[in-house]
Amino acid sequence: MKYTEKASELAAREIEARRTAALEEQRRRETEITARMPEIGVLRKKLRDNYIRIIKLVATHDNRAAETAANIREESLSTSESIALMLENSTGDRNYLEPKYTCPNCQDTGYVDGIRCECLEKLLMKYTLEEMSSGSAIKLHDFGEFRTDYYPPGEIRERMIKYHTMFVNYCQDFGGTSTKRSMLFMGETGLGKTFFSSCIVKRLGEMGISAAFMSAFDMLRTLENEHFGRAEGDTMGHLLTAPLVVIDDLGAEPSQSKFYNTFFYNIINGRINRMLPTIISTNLTPDIIKARYGNRIASRMLSEFLPVLFRGTDIRQQKSAQRIYST
Ligand SMILES: [Zn+2]
């Protein structure tokens, strides 16, 4: 996977900051313990001295060096155990003086045996998707900002309250192993489609799950520019592998390009095949989606995506959607 230079730099900086913080915290604990329990300081000095003695012994080639070194090692082991017990009694953590890395696998270096660690891959993905999403500049909202009085009392309000709970649970379940559903948010502009999309993106981000969040037009235009070499990047690759892709306002593209439908189909189809979820919001009806993007895209979307209707006052639109989904 090709990541941007900016994403690589941000990820490297974050890993470095984690490591620095872990080592600073370790030094702070050392100072604290040495002041509070000087006997531990004495034992730790003994460990360091033993270590130096062993190194010197190895260099002497003395016949009895191996035996002496083994004895010293044994003594060091029991000294370490004494320190661990004292720490456990005093702090509840026998490894209190070890650095607490965010990622114990790579000790916050980003690499294990010269190969990128999972934690670094995750950060690269996060910063790359953030960079991709920044072009659309869609403001992120929090589930806590949901206001029921924005919707008329009665059925519509009840439905929105139900959606709110459903989307909160959707995020909660996202961390688990169950299949994540793709969703198609349909309804007129201004009924909360983008609001709820952004709440989901924000909540998942807080859980450490990255999402690409782009307007359909920005996404398709970027893909087109990269396809024709007018821009550098691997947006398609990232859209096919991102844990979640949210495509906002499908149908608002000011122009149609014959490439758009191909790109769009490849994303939808590729992600379905990889069992990765996609959320699409649109104010188009299923009939118009079919007419504009073709049967292949429409049938893939309408059969795999959970339809979520944001109801307004346009009865015809509601009826059209109901007709499609009740069959
Ligand atoms: Zn790691």
Short mmCIF file of N, CA and C in Angstrom, two decimals, residues 18-84:
data_model
loop_
_atom_site.label_atom_id
_atom_site.label_comp_id
_atom_site.label_asym_id
_atom_site.label_seq_id
_atom_site.Cartn_x
_atom_site.Cartn_y
_atom_site.Cartn_z
N ARG A 18 5.10 8.60 21.18
CA ARG A 18 4.68 7.54 22.11
C ARG A 18 5.88 6.97 22.84
N ARG A 19 6.96 6.73 22.07
CA ARG A 19 8.15 6.12 22.66
C ARG A 19 8.80 7.07 23.67
N THR A 20 8.89 8.35 23.27
CA THR A 20 9.47 9.35 24.17
C THR A 20 8.66 9.43 25.46
N ALA A 21 7.33 9.43 25.32
CA ALA A 21 6.47 9.53 26.50
C ALA A 21 6.65 8.31 27.41
N ALA A 22 6.76 7.12 26.81
CA ALA A 22 6.92 5.90 27.60
C ALA A 22 8.24 5.94 28.37
N LEU A 23 9.30 6.41 27.71
CA LEU A 23 10.61 6.43 28.37
C LEU A 23 10.69 7.53 29.43
N GLU A 24 10.01 8.65 29.17
CA GLU A 24 9.97 9.72 30.17
C GLU A 24 9.24 9.26 31.42
N GLU A 25 8.13 8.56 31.17
CA GLU A 25 7.34 8.04 32.28
C GLU A 25 8.17 7.02 33.08
N GLN A 26 8.97 6.24 32.38
CA GLN A 26 9.82 5.26 33.06
C GLN A 26 10.85 5.98 33.95
N ARG A 27 11.43 7.05 33.43
CA ARG A 27 12.42 7.80 34.22
C ARG A 27 11.77 8.44 35.45
N ARG A 28 10.54 8.92 35.22
CA ARG A 28 9.81 9.54 36.34
C ARG A 28 9.60 8.50 37.44
N ARG A 29 9.22 7.29 37.05
CA ARG A 29 8.98 6.23 38.03
C ARG A 29 10.26 5.83 38.75
N GLU A 30 11.35 5.83 38.00
CA GLU A 30 12.64 5.48 38.60
C GLU A 30 13.01 6.49 39.68
N THR A 31 12.85 7.77 39.35
CA THR A 31 13.16 8.82 40.32
C THR A 31 12.28 8.68 41.56
N GLU A 32 11.01 8.43 41.31
CA GLU A 32 10.04 8.30 42.40
C GLU A 32 10.42 7.14 43.32
N ILE A 33 10.71 5.98 42.71
CA ILE A 33 11.00 4.78 43.51
C ILE A 33 12.33 4.92 44.25
N THR A 34 13.33 5.49 43.57
CA THR A 34 14.64 5.65 44.21
C THR A 34 14.52 6.54 45.44
N ALA A 35 13.65 7.56 45.35
CA ALA A 35 13.47 8.46 46.49
C ALA A 35 12.68 7.78 47.61
N ARG A 36 11.68 7.02 47.22
CA ARG A 36 10.76 6.44 48.19
C ARG A 36 11.32 5.14 48.78
N MET A 37 12.01 4.34 47.96
CA MET A 37 12.52 3.05 48.41
C MET A 37 13.98 2.91 48.01
N PRO A 38 14.89 3.56 48.75
CA PRO A 38 16.31 3.57 48.36
C PRO A 38 16.88 2.16 48.25
N GLU A 39 16.32 1.21 49.01
CA GLU A 39 16.85 -0.16 48.96
C GLU A 39 16.71 -0.75 47.55
N ILE A 40 15.70 -0.34 46.84
CA ILE A 40 15.55 -0.81 45.45
C ILE A 40 16.66 -0.22 44.58
N GLY A 41 17.00 1.03 44.85
CA GLY A 41 18.09 1.67 44.12
C GLY A 41 19.38 0.89 44.31
N VAL A 42 19.62 0.44 45.54
CA VAL A 42 20.84 -0.32 45.85
C VAL A 42 20.84 -1.65 45.07
N LEU A 43 19.69 -2.33 45.09
CA LEU A 43 19.60 -3.62 44.38
C LEU A 43 19.78 -3.44 42.88
N ARG A 44 19.21 -2.37 42.35
CA ARG A 44 19.34 -2.13 40.90
C ARG A 44 20.79 -1.81 40.53
N LYS A 45 21.50 -1.14 41.43
CA LYS A 45 22.92 -0.86 41.17
C LYS A 45 23.69 -2.18 41.14
N LYS A 46 23.30 -3.09 42.06
CA LYS A 46 23.96 -4.39 42.12
C LYS A 46 23.74 -5.15 40.79
N LEU A 47 22.52 -5.05 40.24
CA LEU A 47 22.24 -5.70 38.95
C LEU A 47 23.15 -5.16 37.85
N ARG A 48 23.32 -3.84 37.84
CA ARG A 48 24.17 -3.23 36.81
C ARG A 48 25.62 -3.66 36.98
N ASP A 49 26.07 -3.71 38.25
CA ASP A 49 27.46 -4.15 38.52
C ASP A 49 27.65 -5.59 38.06
N ASN A 50 26.67 -6.46 38.38
CA ASN A 50 26.76 -7.86 37.96
C ASN A 50 26.88 -7.98 36.44
N TYR A 51 26.12 -7.18 35.77
CA TYR A 51 26.11 -7.19 34.31
C TYR A 51 27.52 -6.87 33.77
N ILE A 52 28.13 -5.86 34.37
CA ILE A 52 29.48 -5.46 33.94
C ILE A 52 30.49 -6.55 34.26
N ARG A 53 30.33 -7.18 35.44
CA ARG A 53 31.24 -8.27 35.83
C ARG A 53 31.17 -9.41 34.81
N ILE A 54 29.96 -9.73 34.38
CA ILE A 54 29.81 -10.83 33.41
C ILE A 54 30.50 -10.49 32.09
N ILE A 55 30.32 -9.28 31.64
CA ILE A 55 30.95 -8.86 30.38
C ILE A 55 32.47 -8.98 30.49
N LYS A 56 33.00 -8.54 31.63
CA LYS A 56 34.46 -8.62 31.84
C LYS A 56 34.93 -10.07 31.87
N LEU A 57 34.14 -10.93 32.54
CA LEU A 57 34.49 -12.35 32.64
C LEU A 57 34.57 -13.00 31.27
N VAL A 58 33.61 -12.70 30.45
CA VAL A 58 33.57 -13.28 29.11
C VAL A 58 34.84 -12.94 28.35
N ALA A 59 35.38 -11.76 28.62
CA ALA A 59 36.58 -11.31 27.90
C ALA A 59 37.85 -11.97 28.41
N THR A 60 37.84 -12.57 29.61
CA THR A 60 39.08 -13.11 30.19
C THR A 60 39.49 -14.48 29.67
N HIS A 61 38.58 -15.25 29.12
CA HIS A 61 38.84 -16.63 28.66
C HIS A 61 39.37 -17.53 29.78
N ASP A 62 39.10 -17.16 31.01
CA ASP A 62 39.49 -17.96 32.17
C ASP A 62 38.70 -19.27 32.17
N ASN A 63 39.32 -20.37 32.64
CA ASN A 63 38.64 -21.66 32.69
C ASN A 63 37.41 -21.64 33.58
N ARG A 64 37.55 -20.91 34.68
CA ARG A 64 36.45 -20.92 35.63
C ARG A 64 35.48 -19.76 35.38
N ALA A 65 35.74 -19.01 34.29
CA ALA A 65 34.91 -17.83 34.02
C ALA A 65 33.45 -18.21 33.81
N ALA A 66 33.22 -19.29 33.06
CA ALA A 66 31.84 -19.68 32.75
C ALA A 66 31.07 -20.00 34.02
N GLU A 67 31.74 -20.71 34.92
CA GLU A 67 31.09 -21.10 36.16
C GLU A 67 30.76 -19.87 37.01
N THR A 68 31.75 -18.97 37.11
CA THR A 68 31.54 -17.74 37.88
C THR A 68 30.40 -16.92 37.29
N ALA A 69 30.40 -16.82 35.96
CA ALA A 69 29.36 -16.03 35.28
C ALA A 69 27.97 -16.61 35.56
N ALA A 70 27.91 -17.95 35.56
CA ALA A 70 26.62 -18.60 35.82
C ALA A 70 26.14 -18.27 37.23
N ASN A 71 27.08 -18.27 38.17
CA ASN A 71 26.71 -17.93 39.55
C ASN A 71 26.18 -16.49 39.65
N ILE A 72 26.89 -15.61 38.97
CA ILE A 72 26.47 -14.20 39.01
C ILE A 72 25.08 -14.04 38.40
N ARG A 73 24.86 -14.75 37.30
CA ARG A 73 23.54 -14.66 36.64
C ARG A 73 22.44 -15.12 37.58
N GLU A 74 22.73 -16.20 38.28
CA GLU A 74 21.73 -16.73 39.22
C GLU A 74 21.41 -15.71 40.31
N GLU A 75 22.51 -15.09 40.79
CA GLU A 75 22.32 -14.08 41.83
C GLU A 75 21.48 -12.91 41.29
N SER A 76 21.75 -12.53 40.04
CA SER A 76 21.00 -11.43 39.43
C SER A 76 19.52 -11.78 39.31
N LEU A 77 19.26 -13.02 38.95
CA LEU A 77 17.86 -13.45 38.81
C LEU A 77 17.11 -13.29 40.13
N SER A 78 17.77 -13.73 41.22
CA SER A 78 17.07 -13.65 42.50
C SER A 78 16.96 -12.20 42.96
N THR A 79 17.97 -11.36 42.59
CA THR A 79 17.87 -9.93 42.91
C THR A 79 16.70 -9.30 42.16
N SER A 80 16.57 -9.65 40.88
CA SER A 80 15.45 -9.12 40.07
C SER A 80 14.12 -9.51 40.69
N GLU A 81 14.05 -10.74 41.14
CA GLU A 81 12.80 -11.23 41.73
C GLU A 81 12.50 -10.46 43.02
N SER A 82 13.55 -10.18 43.81
CA SER A 82 13.34 -9.39 45.04
C SER A 82 12.80 -8.02 44.70
N ILE A 83 13.39 -7.39 43.69
CA ILE A 83 12.93 -6.06 43.28
C ILE A 83 11.46 -6.13 42.85
N ALA A 84 11.16 -7.17 42.04
CA ALA A 84 9.78 -7.31 41.53
C ALA A 84 8.79 -7.44 42.69
#
